[in-house]
Every structure is written in structure tokens, then in C-alpha cells.
PDB file of C-alpha atoms in Angstrom:
ATOM      1  CA  ALA A   1       0.000   0.000   0.000  1.00  0.00           C
ATOM      2  CA  GLN A   2       1.125   3.549  -0.651  1.00  0.00           C
ATOM      3  CA  SER A   3       2.248   5.162   2.545  1.00  0.00           C
ATOM      4  CA  VAL A   4       4.625   7.426   4.415  1.00  0.00           C
ATOM      5  CA  SER A   5       6.623   5.773   7.169  1.00  0.00           C
ATOM      6  CA  GLN A   6       8.379   7.491  10.012  1.00  0.00           C
ATOM      7  CA  HIS A   7      10.597   5.016  11.742  1.00  0.00           C
ATOM      8  CA  ASN A   8      10.817   6.499  15.200  1.00  0.00           C
ATOM      9  CA  HIS A   9       7.664   7.305  17.114  1.00  0.00           C
ATOM     10  CA  HIS A  10       9.422   8.689  20.183  1.00  0.00           C
ATOM     11  CA  VAL A  11      12.945  10.087  20.394  1.00  0.00           C
ATOM     12  CA  ILE A  12      14.666  11.431  23.491  1.00  0.00           C
ATOM     13  CA  LEU A  13      17.908  13.365  23.119  1.00  0.00           C
ATOM     14  CA  SER A  14      20.090  15.503  25.296  1.00  0.00           C
ATOM     15  CA  GLU A  15      20.790  19.070  24.263  1.00  0.00           C
ATOM     16  CA  ALA A  16      23.598  19.374  21.705  1.00  0.00           C
ATOM     17  CA  ALA A  17      23.078  15.831  20.448  1.00  0.00           C
ATOM     18  CA  SER A  18      22.643  15.266  16.734  1.00  0.00           C
ATOM     19  CA  LEU A  19      19.248  14.394  15.332  1.00  0.00           C
ATOM     20  CA  GLU A  20      18.167  12.284  12.409  1.00  0.00           C
ATOM     21  CA  LEU A  21      14.542  11.367  11.864  1.00  0.00           C
ATOM     22  CA  GLY A  22      13.772   8.840   9.179  1.00  0.00           C
ATOM     23  CA  CYS A  23      11.049   9.144   6.578  1.00  0.00           C
ATOM     24  CA  ASN A  24      10.344   6.722   3.735  1.00  0.00           C
ATOM     25  CA  TYR A  25       7.524   6.791   1.228  1.00  0.00           C
ATOM     26  CA  SER A  26       6.187   4.281  -1.225  1.00  0.00           C
ATOM     27  CA  TYR A  27       4.701   6.522  -3.917  1.00  0.00           C
ATOM     28  CA  GLY A  28       6.030   6.374  -7.445  1.00  0.00           C
ATOM     29  CA  GLY A  29       6.502   9.166  -9.932  1.00  0.00           C
ATOM     30  CA  THR A  30       7.021  12.797  -9.085  1.00  0.00           C
ATOM     31  CA  VAL A  31       6.757  13.688  -5.430  1.00  0.00           C
ATOM     32  CA  ASN A  32       6.952  16.840  -3.373  1.00  0.00           C
ATOM     33  CA  LEU A  33       8.305  16.284   0.117  1.00  0.00           C
ATOM     34  CA  PHE A  34       7.813  18.206   3.338  1.00  0.00           C
ATOM     35  CA  TRP A  35       8.670  18.213   6.990  1.00  0.00           C
ATOM     36  CA  TYR A  36       6.267  19.939   9.343  1.00  0.00           C
ATOM     37  CA  VAL A  37       6.772  20.608  13.047  1.00  0.00           C
ATOM     38  CA  GLN A  38       4.117  21.010  15.711  1.00  0.00           C
ATOM     39  CA  TYR A  39       5.247  22.623  18.944  1.00  0.00           C
ATOM     40  CA  PRO A  40       3.128  21.912  22.012  1.00  0.00           C
ATOM     41  CA  GLY A  41      -0.207  23.668  21.722  1.00  0.00           C
ATOM     42  CA  GLN A  42       0.557  25.166  18.335  1.00  0.00           C
ATOM     43  CA  HIS A  43      -0.352  24.521  14.726  1.00  0.00           C
ATOM     44  CA  LEU A  44       1.743  22.660  12.183  1.00  0.00           C
ATOM     45  CA  GLN A  45       4.519  24.793  10.749  1.00  0.00           C
ATOM     46  CA  LEU A  46       6.530  24.108   7.637  1.00  0.00           C
ATOM     47  CA  LEU A  47      10.156  23.269   8.429  1.00  0.00           C
ATOM     48  CA  LEU A  48      11.344  22.646   4.896  1.00  0.00           C
ATOM     49  CA  LYS A  49      10.245  21.358   1.515  1.00  0.00           C
ATOM     50  CA  TYR A  50      11.681  19.661  -1.532  1.00  0.00           C
ATOM     51  CA  PHE A  51      10.220  20.088  -5.009  1.00  0.00           C
ATOM     52  CA  SER A  52      13.200  19.698  -7.329  1.00  0.00           C
ATOM     53  CA  GLY A  53      16.869  20.559  -7.707  1.00  0.00           C
ATOM     54  CA  ASP A  54      19.457  20.104  -4.986  1.00  0.00           C
ATOM     55  CA  PRO A  55      18.391  17.060  -2.961  1.00  0.00           C
ATOM     56  CA  LEU A  56      19.846  18.576   0.199  1.00  0.00           C
ATOM     57  CA  VAL A  57      17.424  21.194   1.415  1.00  0.00           C
ATOM     58  CA  LYS A  58      17.865  23.567   4.282  1.00  0.00           C
ATOM     59  CA  GLY A  59      14.998  24.764   6.395  1.00  0.00           C
ATOM     60  CA  ILE A  60      14.354  26.978   9.333  1.00  0.00           C
ATOM     61  CA  LYS A  61      16.017  26.687  12.749  1.00  0.00           C
ATOM     62  CA  GLY A  62      19.044  24.800  11.465  1.00  0.00           C
ATOM     63  CA  PHE A  63      17.162  21.805  10.099  1.00  0.00           C
ATOM     64  CA  GLU A  64      18.013  20.139   6.822  1.00  0.00           C
ATOM     65  CA  ALA A  65      16.782  17.113   4.922  1.00  0.00           C
ATOM     66  CA  GLU A  66      18.170  14.978   2.145  1.00  0.00           C
ATOM     67  CA  PHE A  67      16.081  13.487  -0.620  1.00  0.00           C
ATOM     68  CA  ILE A  68      17.493  10.142  -1.773  1.00  0.00           C
ATOM     69  CA  LYS A  69      15.354   9.072  -4.679  1.00  0.00           C
ATOM     70  CA  SER A  70      16.783   5.553  -4.925  1.00  0.00           C
ATOM     71  CA  LYS A  71      15.888   4.917  -1.305  1.00  0.00           C
ATOM     72  CA  PHE A  72      12.535   6.733  -1.369  1.00  0.00           C
ATOM     73  CA  SER A  73      13.740   8.592   1.688  1.00  0.00           C
ATOM     74  CA  PHE A  74      13.648  12.135   3.004  1.00  0.00           C
ATOM     75  CA  ASN A  75      15.387  12.111   6.375  1.00  0.00           C
ATOM     76  CA  LEU A  76      15.445  15.150   8.620  1.00  0.00           C
ATOM     77  CA  ARG A  77      18.649  16.157  10.352  1.00  0.00           C
ATOM     78  CA  LYS A  78      19.970  18.728  12.777  1.00  0.00           C
ATOM     79  CA  PRO A  79      23.564  18.674  14.010  1.00  0.00           C
ATOM     80  CA  SER A  80      22.857  20.009  17.494  1.00  0.00           C
ATOM     81  CA  VAL A  81      19.391  20.036  19.034  1.00  0.00           C
ATOM     82  CA  GLN A  82      18.110  22.498  21.599  1.00  0.00           C
ATOM     83  CA  TRP A  83      15.518  22.154  24.308  1.00  0.00           C
ATOM     84  CA  SER A  84      13.222  24.347  22.205  1.00  0.00           C
ATOM     85  CA  ASP A  85      13.193  21.664  19.482  1.00  0.00           C
ATOM     86  CA  THR A  86      10.932  19.537  21.648  1.00  0.00           C
ATOM     87  CA  ALA A  87       7.935  18.977  19.374  1.00  0.00           C
ATOM     88  CA  GLU A  88       6.109  16.554  17.087  1.00  0.00           C
ATOM     89  CA  TYR A  89       7.645  16.174  13.621  1.00  0.00           C
ATOM     90  CA  PHE A  90       5.659  15.066  10.591  1.00  0.00           C
ATOM     91  CA  CYS A  91       6.939  13.981   7.221  1.00  0.00           C
ATOM     92  CA  ALA A  92       4.501  14.550   4.347  1.00  0.00           C
ATOM     93  CA  VAL A  93       4.460  13.590   0.693  1.00  0.00           C
ATOM     94  CA  ASN A  94       2.459  14.952  -2.164  1.00  0.00           C
ATOM     95  CA  ALA A  95       2.441  12.310  -4.886  1.00  0.00           C
ATOM     96  CA  LEU A  96       1.215  14.327  -7.813  1.00  0.00           C
ATOM     97  CA  GLN A  97       0.191  11.419  -9.997  1.00  0.00           C
ATOM     98  CA  ASN A  98      -1.472   9.426  -7.273  1.00  0.00           C
ATOM     99  CA  SER A  99      -3.095  11.693  -4.764  1.00  0.00           C
ATOM    100  CA  GLY A 100      -3.462  14.969  -6.575  1.00  0.00           C
ATOM    101  CA  TYR A 101      -3.423  17.774  -4.104  1.00  0.00           C
ATOM    102  CA  ALA A 102      -3.517  15.840  -0.882  1.00  0.00           C
ATOM    103  CA  LEU A 103      -0.639  15.702   1.532  1.00  0.00           C
ATOM    104  CA  ASN A 104       0.019  12.208   2.841  1.00  0.00           C
ATOM    105  CA  PHE A 105       1.461  12.285   6.323  1.00  0.00           C
ATOM    106  CA  GLY A 106       3.497   9.897   8.398  1.00  0.00           C
ATOM    107  CA  LYS A 107       2.328   9.164  11.920  1.00  0.00           C
ATOM    108  CA  GLY A 108       4.770  11.624  13.390  1.00  0.00           C
ATOM    109  CA  THR A 109       7.801  11.469  15.646  1.00  0.00           C
ATOM    110  CA  SER A 110       7.652  12.937  19.107  1.00  0.00           C
ATOM    111  CA  LEU A 111      10.990  14.503  20.027  1.00  0.00           C
ATOM    112  CA  LEU A 112      11.875  15.310  23.615  1.00  0.00           C
ATOM    113  CA  VAL A 113      15.097  17.226  24.205  1.00  0.00           C
ATOM    114  CA  THR A 114      16.348  17.150  27.770  1.00  0.00           C
ATOM    115  CA  PRO A 115      18.604  19.800  29.304  1.00  0.00           C
TER     116      PRO A 115
ATOM    117  CA  ASN B   1      -3.087  37.002  13.214  1.00  0.00           C
ATOM    118  CA  ALA B   2      -3.177  36.500   9.477  1.00  0.00           C
ATOM    119  CA  GLY B   3      -2.855  32.729   9.673  1.00  0.00           C
ATOM    120  CA  VAL B   4      -5.408  30.023   9.113  1.00  0.00           C
ATOM    121  CA  MET B   5      -8.133  30.408  11.727  1.00  0.00           C
ATOM    122  CA  GLN B   6     -10.129  27.469  12.971  1.00  0.00           C
ATOM    123  CA  ASN B   7     -12.905  27.504  15.494  1.00  0.00           C
ATOM    124  CA  PRO B   8     -13.832  26.270  17.864  1.00  0.00           C
ATOM    125  CA  ARG B   9     -10.555  24.945  19.261  1.00  0.00           C
ATOM    126  CA  HIS B  10     -12.426  22.352  21.270  1.00  0.00           C
ATOM    127  CA  LEU B  11     -15.884  20.974  20.596  1.00  0.00           C
ATOM    128  CA  VAL B  12     -17.802  18.476  22.688  1.00  0.00           C
ATOM    129  CA  ARG B  13     -20.858  16.735  21.295  1.00  0.00           C
ATOM    130  CA  ARG B  14     -23.080  13.874  22.383  1.00  0.00           C
ATOM    131  CA  ARG B  15     -23.669  10.924  20.101  1.00  0.00           C
ATOM    132  CA  GLY B  16     -26.267  11.758  17.479  1.00  0.00           C
ATOM    133  CA  GLN B  17     -25.678  15.518  17.514  1.00  0.00           C
ATOM    134  CA  GLU B  18     -24.210  17.578  14.716  1.00  0.00           C
ATOM    135  CA  ALA B  19     -20.732  19.097  14.716  1.00  0.00           C
ATOM    136  CA  ARG B  20     -19.783  22.131  12.652  1.00  0.00           C
ATOM    137  CA  LEU B  21     -16.152  23.051  12.287  1.00  0.00           C
ATOM    138  CA  ARG B  22     -15.141  26.327  10.712  1.00  0.00           C
ATOM    139  CA  CYS B  23     -12.017  27.375   8.875  1.00  0.00           C
ATOM    140  CA  SER B  24     -11.017  30.782   7.576  1.00  0.00           C
ATOM    141  CA  PRO B  25      -8.026  30.531   5.222  1.00  0.00           C
ATOM    142  CA  MET B  26      -5.074  32.856   5.223  1.00  0.00           C
ATOM    143  CA  LYS B  27      -5.653  36.183   3.558  1.00  0.00           C
ATOM    144  CA  GLY B  28      -5.260  35.792  -0.174  1.00  0.00           C
ATOM    145  CA  HIS B  29      -5.723  32.016  -0.084  1.00  0.00           C
ATOM    146  CA  SER B  30      -8.638  30.542  -1.964  1.00  0.00           C
ATOM    147  CA  HIS B  31      -7.879  26.846  -1.556  1.00  0.00           C
ATOM    148  CA  VAL B  32      -8.798  24.919   1.566  1.00  0.00           C
ATOM    149  CA  TYR B  33      -7.938  21.394   2.667  1.00  0.00           C
ATOM    150  CA  TRP B  34      -9.345  19.443   5.606  1.00  0.00           C
ATOM    151  CA  TYR B  35      -7.425  16.709   7.404  1.00  0.00           C
ATOM    152  CA  ARG B  36      -8.334  14.446  10.298  1.00  0.00           C
ATOM    153  CA  GLN B  37      -5.933  13.121  12.897  1.00  0.00           C
ATOM    154  CA  LEU B  38      -7.076  10.137  14.892  1.00  0.00           C
ATOM    155  CA  PRO B  39      -5.241   9.242  18.123  1.00  0.00           C
ATOM    156  CA  GLU B  40      -1.814   7.727  17.424  1.00  0.00           C
ATOM    157  CA  GLU B  41      -2.261   8.320  13.689  1.00  0.00           C
ATOM    158  CA  GLY B  42      -0.907  10.810  11.193  1.00  0.00           C
ATOM    159  CA  LEU B  43      -3.064  13.381   9.479  1.00  0.00           C
ATOM    160  CA  LYS B  44      -5.363  11.918   6.836  1.00  0.00           C
ATOM    161  CA  PHE B  45      -6.624  13.991   3.929  1.00  0.00           C
ATOM    162  CA  MET B  46     -10.375  14.428   3.775  1.00  0.00           C
ATOM    163  CA  VAL B  47     -11.367  17.054   1.230  1.00  0.00           C
ATOM    164  CA  TYR B  48     -10.010  19.852  -0.952  1.00  0.00           C
ATOM    165  CA  LEU B  49     -12.172  22.830  -1.802  1.00  0.00           C
ATOM    166  CA  GLN B  50     -12.011  26.071  -3.690  1.00  0.00           C
ATOM    167  CA  LYS B  51     -14.591  28.801  -3.371  1.00  0.00           C
ATOM    168  CA  GLU B  52     -17.985  27.228  -4.094  1.00  0.00           C
ATOM    169  CA  ASN B  53     -16.402  24.049  -5.450  1.00  0.00           C
ATOM    170  CA  ILE B  54     -15.388  20.679  -4.061  1.00  0.00           C
ATOM    171  CA  ILE B  55     -12.320  19.635  -6.007  1.00  0.00           C
ATOM    172  CA  ASP B  56     -11.407  16.361  -4.314  1.00  0.00           C
ATOM    173  CA  GLU B  57     -13.394  14.603  -1.609  1.00  0.00           C
ATOM    174  CA  SER B  58     -11.750  11.213  -1.962  1.00  0.00           C
ATOM    175  CA  GLY B  59     -10.848  11.136   1.739  1.00  0.00           C
ATOM    176  CA  MET B  60     -14.290  11.975   3.062  1.00  0.00           C
ATOM    177  CA  PRO B  61     -16.426   9.240   4.625  1.00  0.00           C
ATOM    178  CA  LYS B  62     -19.376   8.597   2.331  1.00  0.00           C
ATOM    179  CA  GLU B  63     -22.009   9.215   4.987  1.00  0.00           C
ATOM    180  CA  ARG B  64     -22.615  11.931   7.580  1.00  0.00           C
ATOM    181  CA  PHE B  65     -19.682  14.128   6.494  1.00  0.00           C
ATOM    182  CA  SER B  66     -19.943  17.125   4.218  1.00  0.00           C
ATOM    183  CA  ALA B  67     -17.882  20.215   3.476  1.00  0.00           C
ATOM    184  CA  GLU B  68     -18.475  23.530   1.835  1.00  0.00           C
ATOM    185  CA  PHE B  69     -16.558  26.690   1.078  1.00  0.00           C
ATOM    186  CA  PRO B  70     -19.077  29.380   0.167  1.00  0.00           C
ATOM    187  CA  LYS B  71     -18.364  32.517  -1.778  1.00  0.00           C
ATOM    188  CA  GLU B  72     -18.536  34.489   1.452  1.00  0.00           C
ATOM    189  CA  GLY B  73     -17.467  33.239   4.852  1.00  0.00           C
ATOM    190  CA  PRO B  74     -15.419  30.366   6.171  1.00  0.00           C
ATOM    191  CA  SER B  75     -15.206  26.798   5.017  1.00  0.00           C
ATOM    192  CA  ILE B  76     -17.420  24.478   7.048  1.00  0.00           C
ATOM    193  CA  LEU B  77     -16.867  20.816   7.793  1.00  0.00           C
ATOM    194  CA  ARG B  78     -20.128  19.313   8.973  1.00  0.00           C
ATOM    195  CA  ILE B  79     -20.541  15.986  10.699  1.00  0.00           C
ATOM    196  CA  GLN B  80     -24.087  14.786  11.219  1.00  0.00           C
ATOM    197  CA  GLN B  81     -25.177  12.244  13.828  1.00  0.00           C
ATOM    198  CA  VAL B  82     -21.741  12.042  15.365  1.00  0.00           C
ATOM    199  CA  VAL B  83     -20.433   8.774  16.772  1.00  0.00           C
ATOM    200  CA  ARG B  84     -17.605   8.034  19.201  1.00  0.00           C
ATOM    201  CA  GLY B  85     -15.285   7.194  16.310  1.00  0.00           C
ATOM    202  CA  ASP B  86     -15.514  10.778  15.061  1.00  0.00           C
ATOM    203  CA  SER B  87     -13.468  11.939  18.057  1.00  0.00           C
ATOM    204  CA  ALA B  88     -10.308  13.359  16.537  1.00  0.00           C
ATOM    205  CA  ALA B  89      -8.409  16.531  15.772  1.00  0.00           C
ATOM    206  CA  TYR B  90      -9.558  18.169  12.552  1.00  0.00           C
ATOM    207  CA  PHE B  91      -7.065  20.419  10.802  1.00  0.00           C
ATOM    208  CA  CYS B  92      -7.649  22.893   8.046  1.00  0.00           C
ATOM    209  CA  ALA B  93      -4.946  24.097   5.677  1.00  0.00           C
ATOM    210  CA  SER B  94      -4.937  26.697   2.930  1.00  0.00           C
ATOM    211  CA  SER B  95      -2.822  27.600  -0.054  1.00  0.00           C
ATOM    212  CA  PRO B  96      -2.899  30.587  -2.388  1.00  0.00           C
ATOM    213  CA  ARG B  97      -3.743  28.793  -5.602  1.00  0.00           C
ATOM    214  CA  ARG B  98      -4.098  25.446  -7.263  1.00  0.00           C
ATOM    215  CA  TYR B  99      -1.523  23.386  -5.494  1.00  0.00           C
ATOM    216  CA  SER B 100       1.620  22.750  -7.456  1.00  0.00           C
ATOM    217  CA  ASN B 101       4.574  24.018  -5.529  1.00  0.00           C
ATOM    218  CA  GLN B 102       2.785  25.933  -2.840  1.00  0.00           C
ATOM    219  CA  PRO B 103       3.037  24.543   0.677  1.00  0.00           C
ATOM    220  CA  GLN B 104      -0.106  24.325   2.719  1.00  0.00           C
ATOM    221  CA  HIS B 105      -0.449  26.480   5.827  1.00  0.00           C
ATOM    222  CA  PHE B 106      -2.240  24.882   8.755  1.00  0.00           C
ATOM    223  CA  GLY B 107      -4.583  26.115  11.434  1.00  0.00           C
ATOM    224  CA  ASP B 108      -4.487  25.141  15.102  1.00  0.00           C
ATOM    225  CA  GLY B 109      -7.104  22.464  14.618  1.00  0.00           C
ATOM    226  CA  THR B 110     -10.407  21.643  16.277  1.00  0.00           C
ATOM    227  CA  ARG B 111     -10.389  18.881  18.872  1.00  0.00           C
ATOM    228  CA  LEU B 112     -13.725  17.108  18.646  1.00  0.00           C
ATOM    229  CA  SER B 113     -14.780  14.929  21.556  1.00  0.00           C
ATOM    230  CA  ILE B 114     -17.881  12.758  21.419  1.00  0.00           C
ATOM    231  CA  LEU B 115     -19.485  11.768  24.684  1.00  0.00           C
TER     232      LEU B 115
END
């Protein structure tokens, strides 16, 4: 079945640790890829997006993600996390040929950064 | 706040009642998307609307659910004869035009609880 998979449901890191959150999708054809973040009590905010071009995309707050087409992956990374990065992170895929305008989301990864 | 506005933030209904969720898109946005997030699940696409038109309702349950986006006023997601399984967070997103490379901007969501 076509889906978006986020490998880690809960991640706990200490401040200054490096972060990598996995995201794989199973849609074929052209895809647009996104990472959204939801801070406690707030709405989803766009962290970064990939449409075309350089597969390494940089987003806000020091986040970056790499699109690896052969692996159907779009992993999110940050070299040094801060306490304020504690949030829920969602990977989303827009598979233009399959799902039109809909965003297809993973189940999310809950990140807790401890002091 | 010029973001996507959803109200109410929290809505409690008894089984069999009707729930109406409202969404005002960002200023200048004429495209609205509704998503539902069940507990422990990612966001699932429900419906995509433009002013006075339903473009894609492939994610909407066939019964009891309807959506509209009138020429004037907010988009409304309506759930008739609610059941316990309708308890979820309902998110609205908007974009400025027919989605191609425009990210969707999300509201804070409406948490619907069915007693």
C-alpha cells in the first residue's frame, strides 16, 4: 500500500546531540516532500520542503533534509538540538500522480530534548 | 493574526448531535484542505475545496460528512449524527492557488470529543 513511514515514534535526546529522523515513502513518480513541526499547543509549521533541484534542502532553525530518490527517503537532520526543538515532527508527501493535491502524512515522531 | 483560523478549538458533542467546524483561510488564499488526525495516527486527507467548489473529496467518509466553502465566509466541515469514532483533531490548511509548488499552511485544529 502507498504510505509514508516514520521510523521512530518517540525520540529522546540531550541538548547538543545530533538528530536524524527517518522518513520513507512508497509513492512512485514525481513527489513533493515536506517536513512539518508542531510545537506543544501550536499549529503545524513548515520546516522545509523539496520540489526539485538540490536534494539537500535547508529549512528553518538549522534543520536540513536529504532526498534520496533511490531509497525513497527524506530524512530530517539537525547537528545540534536544543531544548526548544521539543515537538512533534511530521513527514509529508504529495504524490502528484497518485493523490493529486492531498498531503500524505506519516504518523509523526515525538521529540523530547532534555537539558 | 493573518494565519489560518479554525474555530472552535475544542468541541464536545453527544452521540447523534451535529458538529460544525469552521475554517477561515489565510488572507489571499482561496484553496482549503481538511485533514483528520485520529489518536496515534498521522493526518489523513479528507477534502479539498475552492470557493464554491469541491475539487477532491476522496478522503471523506461517504455518509454523515460534508464540506463547503461558500463565496462568502469560512469553510465548514459538517458531521451529522456524530459517533464516538468521530473523536479526533480536525485540521484545516490553505494555499494561495491550485496546489503545485505551494506549501499548505495549517490552522491550530479543532479537537472534537464525542461523549
